[in-house]
PDB file of C-alpha atoms in Angstrom:
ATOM      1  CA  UNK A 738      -0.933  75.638 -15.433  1.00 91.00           C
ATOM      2  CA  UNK A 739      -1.965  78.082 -12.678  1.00 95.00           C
ATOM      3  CA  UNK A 740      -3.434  76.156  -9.733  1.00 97.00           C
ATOM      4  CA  UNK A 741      -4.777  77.677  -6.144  1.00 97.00           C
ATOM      5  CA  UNK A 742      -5.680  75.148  -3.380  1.00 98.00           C
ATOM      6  CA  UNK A 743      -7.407  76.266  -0.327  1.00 98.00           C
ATOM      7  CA  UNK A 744      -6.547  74.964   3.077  1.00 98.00           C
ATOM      8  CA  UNK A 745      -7.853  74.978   6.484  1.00 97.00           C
ATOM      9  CA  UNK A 746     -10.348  73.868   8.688  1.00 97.00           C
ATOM     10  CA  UNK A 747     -13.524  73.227   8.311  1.00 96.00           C
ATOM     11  CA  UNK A 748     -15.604  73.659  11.061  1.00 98.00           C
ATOM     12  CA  UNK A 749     -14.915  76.978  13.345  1.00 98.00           C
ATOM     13  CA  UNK A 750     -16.845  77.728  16.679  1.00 98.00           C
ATOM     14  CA  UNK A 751     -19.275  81.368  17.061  1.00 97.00           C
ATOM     15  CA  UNK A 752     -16.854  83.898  18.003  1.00 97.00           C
ATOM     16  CA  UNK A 753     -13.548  82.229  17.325  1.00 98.00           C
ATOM     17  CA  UNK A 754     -11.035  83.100  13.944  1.00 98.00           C
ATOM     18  CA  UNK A 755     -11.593  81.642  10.724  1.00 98.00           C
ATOM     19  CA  UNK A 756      -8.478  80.860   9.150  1.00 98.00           C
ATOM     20  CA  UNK A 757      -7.416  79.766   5.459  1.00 98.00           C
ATOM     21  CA  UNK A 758      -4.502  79.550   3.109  1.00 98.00           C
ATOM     22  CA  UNK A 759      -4.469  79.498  -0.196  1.00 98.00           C
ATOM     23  CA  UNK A 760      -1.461  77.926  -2.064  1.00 98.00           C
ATOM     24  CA  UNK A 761      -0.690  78.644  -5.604  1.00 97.00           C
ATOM     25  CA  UNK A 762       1.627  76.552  -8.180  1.00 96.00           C
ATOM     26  CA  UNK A 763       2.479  77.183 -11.754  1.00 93.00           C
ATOM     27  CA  UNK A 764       2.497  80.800 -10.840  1.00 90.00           C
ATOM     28  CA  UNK A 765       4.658  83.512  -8.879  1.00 89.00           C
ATOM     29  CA  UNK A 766       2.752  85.517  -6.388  1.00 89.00           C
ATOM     30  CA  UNK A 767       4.293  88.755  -7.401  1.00 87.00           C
ATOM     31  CA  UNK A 768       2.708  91.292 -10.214  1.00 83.00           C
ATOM     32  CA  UNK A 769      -0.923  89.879  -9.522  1.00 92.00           C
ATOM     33  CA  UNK A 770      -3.505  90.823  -6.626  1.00 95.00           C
ATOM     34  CA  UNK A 771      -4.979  88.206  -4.870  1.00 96.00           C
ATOM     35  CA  UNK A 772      -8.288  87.961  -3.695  1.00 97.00           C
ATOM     36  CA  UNK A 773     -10.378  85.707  -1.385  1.00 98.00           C
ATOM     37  CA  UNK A 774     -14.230  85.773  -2.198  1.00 98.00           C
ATOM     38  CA  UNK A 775     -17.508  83.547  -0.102  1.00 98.00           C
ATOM     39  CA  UNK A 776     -20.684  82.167  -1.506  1.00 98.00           C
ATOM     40  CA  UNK A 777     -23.024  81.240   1.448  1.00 98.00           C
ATOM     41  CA  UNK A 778     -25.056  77.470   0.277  1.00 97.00           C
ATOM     42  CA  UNK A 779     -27.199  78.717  -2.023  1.00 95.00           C
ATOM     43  CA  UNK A 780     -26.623  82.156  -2.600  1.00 97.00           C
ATOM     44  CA  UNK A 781     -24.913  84.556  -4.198  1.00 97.00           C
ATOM     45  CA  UNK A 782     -21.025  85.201  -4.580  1.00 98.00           C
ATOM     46  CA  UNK A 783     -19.237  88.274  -1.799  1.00 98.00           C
ATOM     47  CA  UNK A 784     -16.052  89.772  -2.539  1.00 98.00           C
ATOM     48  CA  UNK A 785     -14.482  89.749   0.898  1.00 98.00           C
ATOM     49  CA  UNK A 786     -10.550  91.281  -0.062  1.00 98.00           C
ATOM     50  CA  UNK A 787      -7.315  91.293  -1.986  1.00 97.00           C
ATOM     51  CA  UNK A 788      -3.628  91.387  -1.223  1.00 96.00           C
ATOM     52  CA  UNK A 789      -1.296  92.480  -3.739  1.00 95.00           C
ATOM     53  CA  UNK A 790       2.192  90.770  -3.768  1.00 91.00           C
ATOM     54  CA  UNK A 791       3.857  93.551  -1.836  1.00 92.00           C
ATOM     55  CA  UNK A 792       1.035  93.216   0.782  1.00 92.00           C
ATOM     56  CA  UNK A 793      -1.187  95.874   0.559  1.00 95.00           C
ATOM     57  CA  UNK A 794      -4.898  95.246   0.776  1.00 96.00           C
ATOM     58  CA  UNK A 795      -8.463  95.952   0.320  1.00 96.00           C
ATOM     59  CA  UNK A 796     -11.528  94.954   2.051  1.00 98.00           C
ATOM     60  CA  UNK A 797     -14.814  94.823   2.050  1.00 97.00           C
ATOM     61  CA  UNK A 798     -16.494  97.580   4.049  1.00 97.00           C
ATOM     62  CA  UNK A 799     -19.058  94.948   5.431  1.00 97.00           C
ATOM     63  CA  UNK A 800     -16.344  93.153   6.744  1.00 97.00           C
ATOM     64  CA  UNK A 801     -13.048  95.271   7.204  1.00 95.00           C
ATOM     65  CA  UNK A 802     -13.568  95.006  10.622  1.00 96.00           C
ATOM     66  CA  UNK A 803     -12.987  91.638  11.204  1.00 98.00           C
ATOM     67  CA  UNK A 804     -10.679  90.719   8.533  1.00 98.00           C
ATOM     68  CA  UNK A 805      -7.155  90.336   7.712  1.00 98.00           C
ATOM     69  CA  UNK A 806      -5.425  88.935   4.317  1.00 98.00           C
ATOM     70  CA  UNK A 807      -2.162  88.648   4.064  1.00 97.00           C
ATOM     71  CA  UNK A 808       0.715  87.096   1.867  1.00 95.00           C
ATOM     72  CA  UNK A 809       4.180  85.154   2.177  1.00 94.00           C
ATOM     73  CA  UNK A 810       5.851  85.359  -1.089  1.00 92.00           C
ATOM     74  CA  UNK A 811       8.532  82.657  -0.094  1.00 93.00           C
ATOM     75  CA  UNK A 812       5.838  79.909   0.272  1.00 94.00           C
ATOM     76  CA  UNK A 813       3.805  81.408  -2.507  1.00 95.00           C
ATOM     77  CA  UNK A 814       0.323  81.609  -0.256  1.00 96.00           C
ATOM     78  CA  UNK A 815      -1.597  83.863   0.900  1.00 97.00           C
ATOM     79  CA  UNK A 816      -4.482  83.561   4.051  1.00 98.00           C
ATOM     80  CA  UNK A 817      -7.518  85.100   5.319  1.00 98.00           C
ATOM     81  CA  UNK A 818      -8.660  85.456   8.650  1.00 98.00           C
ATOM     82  CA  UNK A 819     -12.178  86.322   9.655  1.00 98.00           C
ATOM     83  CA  UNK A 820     -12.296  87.125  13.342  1.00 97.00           C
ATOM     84  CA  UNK A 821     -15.711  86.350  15.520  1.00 98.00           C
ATOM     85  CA  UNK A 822     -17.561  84.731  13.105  1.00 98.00           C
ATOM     86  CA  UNK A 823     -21.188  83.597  13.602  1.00 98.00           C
ATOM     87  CA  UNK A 824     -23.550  81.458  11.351  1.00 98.00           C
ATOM     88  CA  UNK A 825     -23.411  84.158   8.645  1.00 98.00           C
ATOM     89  CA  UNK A 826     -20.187  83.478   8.209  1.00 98.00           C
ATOM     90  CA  UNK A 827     -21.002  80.141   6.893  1.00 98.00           C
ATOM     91  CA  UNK A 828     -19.969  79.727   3.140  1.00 98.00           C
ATOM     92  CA  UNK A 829     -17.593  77.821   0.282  1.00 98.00           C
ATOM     93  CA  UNK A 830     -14.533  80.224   0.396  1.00 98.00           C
ATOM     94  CA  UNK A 831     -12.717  80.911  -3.159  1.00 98.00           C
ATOM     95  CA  UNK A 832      -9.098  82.062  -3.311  1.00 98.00           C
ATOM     96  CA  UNK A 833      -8.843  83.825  -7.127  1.00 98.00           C
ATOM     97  CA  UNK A 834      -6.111  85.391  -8.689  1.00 96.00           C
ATOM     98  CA  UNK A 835      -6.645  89.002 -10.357  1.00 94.00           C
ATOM     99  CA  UNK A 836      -7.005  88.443 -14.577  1.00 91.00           C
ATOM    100  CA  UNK A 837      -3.755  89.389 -16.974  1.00 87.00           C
ATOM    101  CA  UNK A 838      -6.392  91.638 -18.703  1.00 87.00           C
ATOM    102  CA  UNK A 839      -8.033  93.530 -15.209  1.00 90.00           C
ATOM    103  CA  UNK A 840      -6.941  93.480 -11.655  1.00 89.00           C
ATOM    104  CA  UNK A 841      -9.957  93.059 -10.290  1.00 94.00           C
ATOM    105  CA  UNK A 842     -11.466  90.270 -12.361  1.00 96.00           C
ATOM    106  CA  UNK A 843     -11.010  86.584 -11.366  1.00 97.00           C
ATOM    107  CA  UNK A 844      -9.501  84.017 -13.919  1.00 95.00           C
ATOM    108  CA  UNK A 845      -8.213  81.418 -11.862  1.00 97.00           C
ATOM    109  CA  UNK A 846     -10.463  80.160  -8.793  1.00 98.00           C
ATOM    110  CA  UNK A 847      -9.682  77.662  -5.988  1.00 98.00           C
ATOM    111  CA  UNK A 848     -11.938  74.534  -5.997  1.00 98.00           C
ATOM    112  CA  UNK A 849     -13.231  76.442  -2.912  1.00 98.00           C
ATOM    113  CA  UNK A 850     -13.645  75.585   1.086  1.00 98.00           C
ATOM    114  CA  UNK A 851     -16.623  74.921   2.800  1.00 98.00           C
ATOM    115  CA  UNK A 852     -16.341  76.266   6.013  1.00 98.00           C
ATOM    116  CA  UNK A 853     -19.558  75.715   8.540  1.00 98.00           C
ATOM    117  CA  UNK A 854     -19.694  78.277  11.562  1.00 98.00           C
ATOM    118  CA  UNK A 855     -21.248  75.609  14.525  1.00 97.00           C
ATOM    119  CA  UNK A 856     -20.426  74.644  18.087  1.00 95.00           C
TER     120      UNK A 856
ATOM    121  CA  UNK B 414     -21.800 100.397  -2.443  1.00 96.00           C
ATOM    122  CA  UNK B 415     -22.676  99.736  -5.945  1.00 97.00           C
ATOM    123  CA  UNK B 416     -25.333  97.513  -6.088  1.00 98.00           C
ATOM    124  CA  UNK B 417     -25.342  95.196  -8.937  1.00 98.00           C
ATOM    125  CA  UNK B 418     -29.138  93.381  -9.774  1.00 98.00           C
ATOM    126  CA  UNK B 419     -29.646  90.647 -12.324  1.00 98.00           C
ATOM    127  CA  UNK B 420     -32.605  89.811 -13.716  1.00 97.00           C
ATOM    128  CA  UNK B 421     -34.508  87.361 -14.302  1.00 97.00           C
ATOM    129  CA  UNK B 422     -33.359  85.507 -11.362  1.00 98.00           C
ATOM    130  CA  UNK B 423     -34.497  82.107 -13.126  1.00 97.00           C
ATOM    131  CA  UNK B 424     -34.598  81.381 -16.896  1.00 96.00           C
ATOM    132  CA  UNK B 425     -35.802  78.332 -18.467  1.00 97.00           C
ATOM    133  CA  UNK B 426     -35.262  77.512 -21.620  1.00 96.00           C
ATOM    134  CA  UNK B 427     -34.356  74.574 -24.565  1.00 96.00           C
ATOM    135  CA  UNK B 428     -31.241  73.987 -25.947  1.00 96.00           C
ATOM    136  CA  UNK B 429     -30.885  76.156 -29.485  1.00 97.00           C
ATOM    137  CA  UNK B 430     -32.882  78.929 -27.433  1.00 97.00           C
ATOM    138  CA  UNK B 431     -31.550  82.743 -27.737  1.00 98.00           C
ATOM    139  CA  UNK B 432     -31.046  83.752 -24.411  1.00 98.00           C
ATOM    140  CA  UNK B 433     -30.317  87.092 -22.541  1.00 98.00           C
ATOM    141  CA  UNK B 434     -29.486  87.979 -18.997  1.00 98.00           C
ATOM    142  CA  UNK B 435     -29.816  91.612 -17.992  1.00 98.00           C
ATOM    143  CA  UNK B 436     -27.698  93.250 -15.005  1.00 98.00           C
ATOM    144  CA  UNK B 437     -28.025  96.807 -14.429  1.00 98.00           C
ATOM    145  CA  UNK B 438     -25.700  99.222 -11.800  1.00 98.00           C
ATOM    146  CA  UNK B 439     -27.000 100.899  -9.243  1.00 98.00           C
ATOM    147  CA  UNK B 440     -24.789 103.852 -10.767  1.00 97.00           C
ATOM    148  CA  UNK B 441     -22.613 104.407 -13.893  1.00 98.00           C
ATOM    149  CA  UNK B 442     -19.947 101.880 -14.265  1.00 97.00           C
ATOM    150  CA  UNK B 443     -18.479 102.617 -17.873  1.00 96.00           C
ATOM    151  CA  UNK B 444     -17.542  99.227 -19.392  1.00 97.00           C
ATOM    152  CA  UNK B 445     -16.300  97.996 -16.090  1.00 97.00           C
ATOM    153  CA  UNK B 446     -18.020  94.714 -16.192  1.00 98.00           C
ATOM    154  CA  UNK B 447     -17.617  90.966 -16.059  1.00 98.00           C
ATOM    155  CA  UNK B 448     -19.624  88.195 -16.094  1.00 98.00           C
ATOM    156  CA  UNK B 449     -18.926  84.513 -14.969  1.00 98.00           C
ATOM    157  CA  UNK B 450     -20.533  80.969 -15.355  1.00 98.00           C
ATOM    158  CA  UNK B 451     -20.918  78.800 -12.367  1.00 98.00           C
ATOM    159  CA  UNK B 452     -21.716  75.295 -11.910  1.00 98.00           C
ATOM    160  CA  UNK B 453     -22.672  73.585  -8.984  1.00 96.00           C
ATOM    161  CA  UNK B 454     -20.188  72.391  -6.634  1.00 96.00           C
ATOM    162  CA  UNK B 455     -17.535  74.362  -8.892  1.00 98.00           C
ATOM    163  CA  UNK B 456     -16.003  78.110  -9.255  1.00 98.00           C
ATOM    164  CA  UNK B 457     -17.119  80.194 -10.883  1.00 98.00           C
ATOM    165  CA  UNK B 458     -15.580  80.754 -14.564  1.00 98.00           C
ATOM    166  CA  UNK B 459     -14.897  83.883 -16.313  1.00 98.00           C
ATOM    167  CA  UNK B 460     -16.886  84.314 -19.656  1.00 98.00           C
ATOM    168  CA  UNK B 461     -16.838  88.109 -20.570  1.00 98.00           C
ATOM    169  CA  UNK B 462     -14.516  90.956 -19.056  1.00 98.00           C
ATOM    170  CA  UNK B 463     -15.026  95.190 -20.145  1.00 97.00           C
ATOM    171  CA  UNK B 464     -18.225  94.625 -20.868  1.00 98.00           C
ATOM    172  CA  UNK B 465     -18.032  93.080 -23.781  1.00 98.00           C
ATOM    173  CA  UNK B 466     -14.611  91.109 -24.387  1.00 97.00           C
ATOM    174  CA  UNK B 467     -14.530  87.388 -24.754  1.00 97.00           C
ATOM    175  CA  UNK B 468     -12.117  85.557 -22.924  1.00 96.00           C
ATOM    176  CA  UNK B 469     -10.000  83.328 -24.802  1.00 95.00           C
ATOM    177  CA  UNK B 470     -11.713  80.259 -25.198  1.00 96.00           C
ATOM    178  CA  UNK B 471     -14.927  80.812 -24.222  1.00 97.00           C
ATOM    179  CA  UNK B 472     -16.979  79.610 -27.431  1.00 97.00           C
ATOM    180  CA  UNK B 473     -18.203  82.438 -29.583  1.00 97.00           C
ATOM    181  CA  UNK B 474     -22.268  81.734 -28.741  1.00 98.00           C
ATOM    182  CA  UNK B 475     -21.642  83.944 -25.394  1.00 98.00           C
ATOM    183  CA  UNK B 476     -21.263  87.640 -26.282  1.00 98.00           C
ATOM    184  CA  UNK B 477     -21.722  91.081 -23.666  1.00 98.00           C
ATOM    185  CA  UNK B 478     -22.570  94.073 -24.427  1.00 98.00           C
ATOM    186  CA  UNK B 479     -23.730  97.449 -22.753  1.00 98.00           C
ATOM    187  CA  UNK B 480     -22.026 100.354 -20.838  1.00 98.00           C
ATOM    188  CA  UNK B 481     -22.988 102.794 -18.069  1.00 97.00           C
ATOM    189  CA  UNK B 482     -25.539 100.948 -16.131  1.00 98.00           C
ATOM    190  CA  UNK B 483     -27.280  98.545 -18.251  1.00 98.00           C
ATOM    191  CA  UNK B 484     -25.112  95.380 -19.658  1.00 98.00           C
ATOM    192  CA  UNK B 485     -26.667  92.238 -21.338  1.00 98.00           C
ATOM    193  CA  UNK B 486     -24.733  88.445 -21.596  1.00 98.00           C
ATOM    194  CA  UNK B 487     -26.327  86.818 -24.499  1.00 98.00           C
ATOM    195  CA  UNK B 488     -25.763  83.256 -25.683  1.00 98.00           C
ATOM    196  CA  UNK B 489     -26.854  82.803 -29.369  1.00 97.00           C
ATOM    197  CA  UNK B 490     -27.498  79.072 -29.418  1.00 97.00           C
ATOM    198  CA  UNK B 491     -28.202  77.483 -25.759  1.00 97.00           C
ATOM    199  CA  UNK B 492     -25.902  74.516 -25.158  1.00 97.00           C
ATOM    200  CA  UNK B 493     -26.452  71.286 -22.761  1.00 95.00           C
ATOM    201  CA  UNK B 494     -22.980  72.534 -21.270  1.00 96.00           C
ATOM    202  CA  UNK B 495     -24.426  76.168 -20.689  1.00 97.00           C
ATOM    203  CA  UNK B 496     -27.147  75.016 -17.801  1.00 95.00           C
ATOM    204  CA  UNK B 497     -25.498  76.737 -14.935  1.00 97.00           C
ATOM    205  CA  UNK B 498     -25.684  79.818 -12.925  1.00 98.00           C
ATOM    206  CA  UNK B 499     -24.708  83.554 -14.400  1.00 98.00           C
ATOM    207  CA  UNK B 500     -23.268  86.216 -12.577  1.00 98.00           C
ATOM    208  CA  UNK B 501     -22.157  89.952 -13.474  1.00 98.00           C
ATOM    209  CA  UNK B 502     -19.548  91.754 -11.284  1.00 98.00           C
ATOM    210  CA  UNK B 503     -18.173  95.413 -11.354  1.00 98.00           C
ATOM    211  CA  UNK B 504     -14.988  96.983 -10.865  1.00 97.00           C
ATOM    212  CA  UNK B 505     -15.045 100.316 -11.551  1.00 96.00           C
ATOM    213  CA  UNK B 506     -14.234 100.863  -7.562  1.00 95.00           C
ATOM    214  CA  UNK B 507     -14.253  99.330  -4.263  1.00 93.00           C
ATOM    215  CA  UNK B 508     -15.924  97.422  -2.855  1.00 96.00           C
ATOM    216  CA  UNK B 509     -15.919  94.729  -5.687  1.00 97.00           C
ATOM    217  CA  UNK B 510     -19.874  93.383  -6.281  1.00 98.00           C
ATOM    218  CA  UNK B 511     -21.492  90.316  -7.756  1.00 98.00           C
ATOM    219  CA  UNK B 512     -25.160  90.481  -9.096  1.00 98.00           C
ATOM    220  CA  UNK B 513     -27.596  87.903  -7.486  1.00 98.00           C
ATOM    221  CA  UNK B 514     -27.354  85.515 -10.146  1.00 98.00           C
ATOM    222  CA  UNK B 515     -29.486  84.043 -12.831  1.00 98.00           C
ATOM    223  CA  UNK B 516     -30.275  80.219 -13.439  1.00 98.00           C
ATOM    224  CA  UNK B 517     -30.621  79.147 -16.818  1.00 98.00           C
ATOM    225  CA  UNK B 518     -32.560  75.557 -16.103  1.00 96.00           C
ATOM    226  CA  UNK B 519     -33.697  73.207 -19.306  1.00 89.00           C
ATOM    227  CA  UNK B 520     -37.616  73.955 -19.917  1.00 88.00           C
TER     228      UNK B 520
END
């Protein structure tokens, strides 16, 4: 059973680097892309990037300037980091793995981490 | 950008109720579609990818269809477990984008 498990913390000050990690079991990192998505409390879901196995990546165009996802095959995890956030930056933060039938579809989804954007 | 809009944005209805979601592209997106269930407090789930295709396991009620800009999730028979939140996303290209969501809430 394919599990992902977000880590990190959960309160980050204006302007400083928010950092996850997202650990997967029951699964090998390699053949899938990886992808971190945010849902701001009550709203709507934002694709923020993916890193395939061999660590290229995409991003976001709204946020490709401040982010960074990248992947360690011998722990199986991959991370994000968001760099000067503010209060927009405020949201549950999914790790998802890329479906067996499309890349860039999401069949398995961290329980997601709230991560609140406050001094 | 393609910009993805659902509509309506709020749907009540009873449980046996027929009930359609509409999402349309801000530009062609052949079959390139999926859309998920959400929850509160959970992830999202993935009910319907290419438009149309069930994923395995997802009970045969929900069904997709559409192409091009204008896709439609129906679910024949509304369930008590189907109150939740439905989103569409493309990926015909990057970036990746959700739709705004609809809520299906009991009448």
């Amino acid at each position: 059973q394919v599990q992902l498990q977000e880590s990190g913390p959960g309160l980050v000050k204006p302007s400083e680097t928010l950092s996850l990690t997202c650990t997967v079991s029951g699964d090998s990192l390699s053949t899938y892309y990886w992808s971190w998505i945010r849902q701001p409390p009550g709203k709507g879901l934002e694709w923020i990037g993916f890193v395939y196995y061999i660590g290229s990546t995409d991003y976001n165009p709204s946020l490709k300037s401040r982010v960074t996802i990248s992947v360690d095959t011998s722990k199986n995890q991959f991370s994000l980091r968001l760099n000067s956030v503010t209060a927009a930056d405020t949201a549950v933060y999914y790790c998802a793995r890329g479906s067996t039938v499309a890349n860039f579809i999401f069949d398995y989804w961290g329980q997601g981490a709230l991560v609140t954007v406050s001094s | 950008d393609i910009q993805m809009t659902q509509s309506p944005s709020t749907l009540s209805a009873s449980v046996g109720d027929r009930v359609t979601i509409t999402c349309r592209a801000s530009q062609s997106i052949s079959s390139w579609l999926a859309w998920y269930q959400q929850k509160p407090g959970k992830a999202p789930k993935l009910l319907i990818y290419k438009a149309s295709s069930l994923k395995g396991g997802v009970p045969s009620r929900f069904s997709g269809s559409g192409s091009g800009t204008e896709f439609t999730l129906t679910i024949s028979s509304l369930q008590p477990d189907d109150f939740a939140t439905y989103y569409c996303q493309h990926y015909d290209s990057s970036p990746l984008t959700f739709g705004g969501g609809t809520k299906v809430e009991i009448k």
